[in-house]
Amino acid sequence: ILGGEADGATFKPDIELLTSTLRQQIIDSVIEAKFGARARRIFRLIVERKYLESKTVWDLSMVPKKDANDLLCRMLKQQFLQMQEVPRSADHNAQRTFFLWFVDMKRVCRLLGDEMCRTLAHLLQKREEKRVECEEFLGVGGEVGDLTAPQLKRYQALEAAGEKLNSAILRLDETLMVLRDATALEEREELRWRTV
């Protein structure tokens, strides 16, 4: 609430909180789509707790050890998770070293942004193919009214596919914008705190 007036209060939304929440929801949905609901639970746990040992992940996520290890390794392989080595002695002996899982959110956002850009390029290419196919179907100077019933049905199917591609492109573009805006706001905030 910014302030009150005679007829009511004035509100200002917290844009940073909204965009970071949207970004987290986008990332969560991608994790769930790629790895499943258990992986989403594990990922959220590591994001909230910052650094966790494998045993702590198993206990807190309530996922069996074998399944949790499999999910952790799959997310590590695709760079959604990172691992930090913490030696207990100066010789870095593996038996006296423990490993902590963590999420590098900037890397995850960059990874998802790159993946979304590739998908967007693919969708744009498919849309162009559908547009060319529609033009070729009508021929030079042809009209929709000149088509026979089976041809009209095929033409309408091509147009419907083009419309679906358009809506998918717009949704993906909007998602990409939210992801990048949230990351940019977070970087600006981080830079501001460094200069203070």
mmCIF file of C-alpha atoms in Angstrom:
data_model
loop_
_atom_site.group_PDB
_atom_site.id
_atom_site.type_symbol
_atom_site.label_atom_id
_atom_site.label_comp_id
_atom_site.label_asym_id
_atom_site.label_seq_id
_atom_site.Cartn_x
_atom_site.Cartn_y
_atom_site.Cartn_z
ATOM 1 C CA ILE A 1 0.000 0.000 0.000
ATOM 2 C CA LEU A 2 1.463 3.311 -1.042
ATOM 3 C CA GLY A 3 -0.861 5.613 0.757
ATOM 4 C CA GLY A 4 -4.434 6.296 1.655
ATOM 5 C CA GLU A 5 -6.737 8.913 0.294
ATOM 6 C CA ALA A 6 -10.238 9.934 1.257
ATOM 7 C CA ASP A 7 -11.778 7.434 -1.151
ATOM 8 C CA GLY A 8 -9.399 4.496 -0.578
ATOM 9 C CA ALA A 9 -5.865 3.176 -0.612
ATOM 10 C CA THR A 10 -3.383 3.070 -3.460
ATOM 11 C CA PHE A 11 -1.652 -0.230 -4.197
ATOM 12 C CA LYS A 12 1.576 -0.967 -6.012
ATOM 13 C CA PRO A 13 2.389 -4.569 -7.015
ATOM 14 C CA ASP A 14 5.822 -5.938 -6.191
ATOM 15 C CA ILE A 15 7.020 -6.591 -9.747
ATOM 16 C CA GLU A 16 10.234 -8.271 -8.633
ATOM 17 C CA LEU A 17 8.347 -10.754 -6.471
ATOM 18 C CA LEU A 18 5.809 -11.431 -9.228
ATOM 19 C CA THR A 19 8.409 -12.037 -11.925
ATOM 20 C CA SER A 20 10.593 -14.229 -9.712
ATOM 21 C CA THR A 21 7.522 -16.276 -8.720
ATOM 22 C CA LEU A 22 6.534 -16.664 -12.369
ATOM 23 C CA ARG A 23 10.098 -17.653 -13.260
ATOM 24 C CA GLN A 24 10.105 -20.301 -10.535
ATOM 25 C CA GLN A 25 6.775 -21.670 -11.760
ATOM 26 C CA ILE A 26 8.128 -21.886 -15.311
ATOM 27 C CA ILE A 27 11.249 -23.710 -14.148
ATOM 28 C CA ASP A 28 9.205 -26.039 -11.926
ATOM 29 C CA SER A 29 6.903 -26.963 -14.801
ATOM 30 C CA VAL A 30 9.882 -27.681 -17.068
ATOM 31 C CA ILE A 31 11.503 -29.864 -14.385
ATOM 32 C CA GLU A 32 8.256 -31.758 -13.887
ATOM 33 C CA ALA A 33 7.767 -32.241 -17.640
ATOM 34 C CA LYS A 34 11.334 -33.501 -18.130
ATOM 35 C CA PHE A 35 11.882 -35.555 -14.980
ATOM 36 C CA GLY A 36 8.550 -35.995 -13.168
ATOM 37 C CA ALA A 37 6.848 -34.789 -9.977
ATOM 38 C CA ARG A 38 9.448 -36.304 -7.639
ATOM 39 C CA ALA A 39 12.246 -34.439 -9.410
ATOM 40 C CA ARG A 40 10.251 -31.230 -9.090
ATOM 41 C CA ARG A 41 9.984 -31.815 -5.341
ATOM 42 C CA ILE A 42 13.722 -32.468 -5.067
ATOM 43 C CA PHE A 43 14.577 -29.426 -7.196
ATOM 44 C CA ARG A 44 12.349 -27.109 -5.112
ATOM 45 C CA LEU A 45 13.879 -28.483 -1.927
ATOM 46 C CA ILE A 46 17.410 -27.739 -3.130
ATOM 47 C CA VAL A 47 16.392 -24.258 -4.322
ATOM 48 C CA GLU A 48 14.876 -23.451 -0.921
ATOM 49 C CA ARG A 49 17.687 -24.953 1.190
ATOM 50 C CA LYS A 50 20.574 -23.783 -1.097
ATOM 51 C CA TYR A 51 23.072 -26.628 -0.428
ATOM 52 C CA LEU A 52 22.127 -30.201 0.515
ATOM 53 C CA GLU A 53 23.872 -33.532 0.879
ATOM 54 C CA SER A 54 22.364 -36.533 -0.889
ATOM 55 C CA LYS A 55 21.190 -38.116 2.370
ATOM 56 C CA THR A 56 19.397 -34.926 3.368
ATOM 57 C CA VAL A 57 17.730 -34.802 -0.052
ATOM 58 C CA TRP A 58 16.444 -38.372 0.368
ATOM 59 C CA ASP A 59 15.152 -37.704 3.872
ATOM 60 C CA LEU A 60 13.483 -34.347 3.255
ATOM 61 C CA SER A 61 11.997 -35.160 -0.156
ATOM 62 C CA MET A 62 10.692 -38.532 1.032
ATOM 63 C CA VAL A 63 11.901 -40.140 -2.189
ATOM 64 C CA PRO A 64 13.597 -43.560 -1.992
ATOM 65 C CA LYS A 65 17.393 -43.406 -2.116
ATOM 66 C CA LYS A 66 17.708 -45.205 -5.465
ATOM 67 C CA ASP A 67 15.093 -43.021 -7.186
ATOM 68 C CA ALA A 68 16.470 -39.824 -5.657
ATOM 69 C CA ASN A 69 20.012 -40.640 -6.757
ATOM 70 C CA ASP A 70 18.795 -41.397 -10.268
ATOM 71 C CA LEU A 71 16.886 -38.094 -10.456
ATOM 72 C CA LEU A 72 19.782 -36.105 -8.985
ATOM 73 C CA CYS A 73 22.196 -37.566 -11.524
ATOM 74 C CA ARG A 74 19.816 -36.992 -14.448
ATOM 75 C CA MET A 75 19.302 -33.353 -13.416
ATOM 76 C CA LEU A 76 23.073 -32.957 -12.953
ATOM 77 C CA LYS A 77 23.714 -34.401 -16.408
ATOM 78 C CA GLN A 78 21.313 -31.905 -17.988
ATOM 79 C CA GLN A 79 22.830 -29.075 -15.876
ATOM 80 C CA PHE A 80 19.736 -28.256 -13.815
ATOM 81 C CA LEU A 81 21.721 -29.106 -10.671
ATOM 82 C CA GLN A 82 25.359 -28.592 -9.749
ATOM 83 C CA MET A 83 27.568 -30.375 -7.258
ATOM 84 C CA GLN A 84 30.008 -28.719 -4.848
ATOM 85 C CA GLU A 85 32.891 -30.739 -3.439
ATOM 86 C CA VAL A 86 33.711 -29.909 0.194
ATOM 87 C CA PRO A 87 36.865 -31.649 1.472
ATOM 88 C CA ARG A 88 37.222 -32.367 5.197
ATOM 89 C CA SER A 89 40.978 -32.607 4.842
ATOM 90 C CA ALA A 90 43.649 -30.895 2.758
ATOM 91 C CA ASP A 91 44.432 -34.008 0.701
ATOM 92 C CA HIS A 92 40.945 -34.020 -0.945
ATOM 93 C CA ASN A 93 40.505 -37.712 -0.221
ATOM 94 C CA ALA A 94 37.152 -38.819 -1.647
ATOM 95 C CA GLN A 95 36.286 -40.744 1.501
ATOM 96 C CA ARG A 96 36.771 -37.646 3.631
ATOM 97 C CA THR A 97 34.951 -35.351 1.213
ATOM 98 C CA PHE A 98 31.263 -34.680 1.085
ATOM 99 C CA PHE A 99 29.330 -33.408 -1.892
ATOM 100 C CA LEU A 100 26.599 -30.798 -1.798
ATOM 101 C CA TRP A 101 23.873 -30.353 -4.384
ATOM 102 C CA PHE A 102 22.883 -26.817 -5.364
ATOM 103 C CA VAL A 103 21.083 -24.891 -8.098
ATOM 104 C CA ASP A 104 22.826 -22.203 -10.124
ATOM 105 C CA MET A 105 19.671 -20.303 -11.067
ATOM 106 C CA LYS A 106 21.425 -18.098 -13.640
ATOM 107 C CA ARG A 107 22.723 -21.178 -15.444
ATOM 108 C CA VAL A 108 19.296 -22.850 -15.341
ATOM 109 C CA CYS A 109 17.625 -19.722 -16.732
ATOM 110 C CA ARG A 110 20.239 -19.421 -19.469
ATOM 111 C CA LEU A 111 19.832 -23.117 -20.295
ATOM 112 C CA LEU A 112 16.040 -22.839 -20.486
ATOM 113 C CA GLY A 113 16.255 -19.592 -22.459
ATOM 114 C CA ASP A 114 18.516 -21.224 -25.044
ATOM 115 C CA GLU A 115 16.230 -24.248 -25.267
ATOM 116 C CA MET A 116 13.176 -22.014 -25.677
ATOM 117 C CA CYS A 117 14.902 -19.984 -28.410
ATOM 118 C CA ARG A 118 15.689 -23.184 -30.338
ATOM 119 C CA THR A 119 12.092 -24.323 -29.942
ATOM 120 C CA LEU A 120 10.832 -20.900 -31.045
ATOM 121 C CA ALA A 121 13.020 -21.039 -34.174
ATOM 122 C CA HIS A 122 11.680 -24.522 -34.927
ATOM 123 C CA LEU A 123 8.066 -23.351 -34.506
ATOM 124 C CA LEU A 124 8.675 -20.331 -36.742
ATOM 125 C CA GLN A 125 10.122 -22.627 -39.398
ATOM 126 C CA LYS A 126 7.114 -24.971 -39.161
ATOM 127 C CA ARG A 127 4.712 -22.010 -39.399
ATOM 128 C CA GLU A 128 6.471 -20.795 -42.543
ATOM 129 C CA GLU A 129 6.237 -24.292 -44.036
ATOM 130 C CA LYS A 130 2.482 -24.357 -43.354
ATOM 131 C CA ARG A 131 2.059 -20.892 -44.893
ATOM 132 C CA VAL A 132 3.938 -21.931 -48.054
ATOM 133 C CA GLU A 133 1.931 -25.147 -48.222
ATOM 134 C CA CYS A 134 -1.317 -23.140 -48.021
ATOM 135 C CA GLU A 135 -0.146 -20.818 -50.809
ATOM 136 C CA GLU A 136 0.893 -23.757 -52.987
ATOM 137 C CA PHE A 137 -2.419 -25.450 -52.294
ATOM 138 C CA LEU A 138 -4.376 -22.473 -53.612
ATOM 139 C CA GLY A 139 -2.008 -21.898 -56.516
ATOM 140 C CA VAL A 140 -1.282 -18.559 -58.130
ATOM 141 C CA GLY A 141 -4.316 -16.302 -57.909
ATOM 142 C CA GLY A 142 -6.520 -19.136 -56.652
ATOM 143 C CA GLU A 143 -9.334 -18.600 -54.212
ATOM 144 C CA VAL A 144 -10.782 -20.716 -51.441
ATOM 145 C CA GLY A 145 -14.158 -20.768 -53.231
ATOM 146 C CA ASP A 146 -12.591 -22.629 -56.182
ATOM 147 C CA LEU A 147 -11.667 -25.656 -54.072
ATOM 148 C CA THR A 148 -13.581 -28.924 -54.031
ATOM 149 C CA ALA A 149 -14.940 -30.270 -50.726
ATOM 150 C CA PRO A 150 -11.938 -32.584 -50.000
ATOM 151 C CA GLN A 151 -9.499 -29.823 -51.010
ATOM 152 C CA LEU A 152 -11.328 -27.320 -48.808
ATOM 153 C CA LYS A 153 -11.148 -29.726 -45.875
ATOM 154 C CA ARG A 154 -7.374 -30.140 -46.371
ATOM 155 C CA TYR A 155 -6.901 -26.365 -46.730
ATOM 156 C CA GLN A 156 -8.832 -25.719 -43.500
ATOM 157 C CA ALA A 157 -6.721 -28.330 -41.704
ATOM 158 C CA LEU A 158 -3.567 -26.518 -42.895
ATOM 159 C CA GLU A 159 -4.931 -23.182 -41.694
ATOM 160 C CA ALA A 160 -5.899 -24.666 -38.317
ATOM 161 C CA ALA A 161 -2.383 -26.094 -37.923
ATOM 162 C CA GLY A 162 -0.975 -22.644 -38.755
ATOM 163 C CA GLU A 163 -3.178 -21.040 -36.095
ATOM 164 C CA LYS A 164 -2.082 -23.598 -33.489
ATOM 165 C CA LEU A 165 1.532 -22.845 -34.349
ATOM 166 C CA ASN A 166 0.847 -19.099 -34.007
ATOM 167 C CA SER A 167 -0.637 -19.517 -30.544
ATOM 168 C CA ALA A 168 2.245 -21.803 -29.479
ATOM 169 C CA ILE A 169 4.736 -19.201 -30.737
ATOM 170 C CA LEU A 170 3.012 -16.424 -28.785
ATOM 171 C CA ARG A 171 2.851 -18.483 -25.573
ATOM 172 C CA LEU A 172 6.491 -19.484 -25.845
ATOM 173 C CA ASP A 173 7.536 -15.906 -26.583
ATOM 174 C CA GLU A 174 5.646 -14.706 -23.503
ATOM 175 C CA THR A 175 7.237 -17.399 -21.337
ATOM 176 C CA LEU A 176 10.686 -16.500 -22.657
ATOM 177 C CA MET A 177 10.030 -12.828 -21.903
ATOM 178 C CA VAL A 178 9.054 -13.598 -18.288
ATOM 179 C CA LEU A 179 12.101 -15.818 -17.817
ATOM 180 C CA ARG A 180 14.488 -13.187 -19.175
ATOM 181 C CA ASP A 181 12.828 -10.260 -17.367
ATOM 182 C CA ALA A 182 12.978 -12.064 -14.027
ATOM 183 C CA THR A 183 16.632 -12.895 -14.557
ATOM 184 C CA ALA A 184 17.429 -9.313 -15.574
ATOM 185 C CA LEU A 185 15.629 -7.921 -12.497
ATOM 186 C CA GLU A 186 17.517 -10.318 -10.235
ATOM 187 C CA GLU A 187 20.857 -9.348 -11.795
ATOM 188 C CA ARG A 188 20.053 -5.643 -11.407
ATOM 189 C CA GLU A 189 19.135 -6.182 -7.756
ATOM 190 C CA GLU A 190 22.329 -8.168 -7.173
ATOM 191 C CA LEU A 191 24.400 -5.408 -8.771
ATOM 192 C CA ARG A 192 22.655 -2.785 -6.650
ATOM 193 C CA TRP A 193 23.500 -4.682 -3.439
ATOM 194 C CA ARG A 194 27.140 -5.033 -4.499
ATOM 195 C CA THR A 195 27.519 -1.272 -4.930
ATOM 196 C CA VAL A 196 25.930 -0.460 -1.557
#
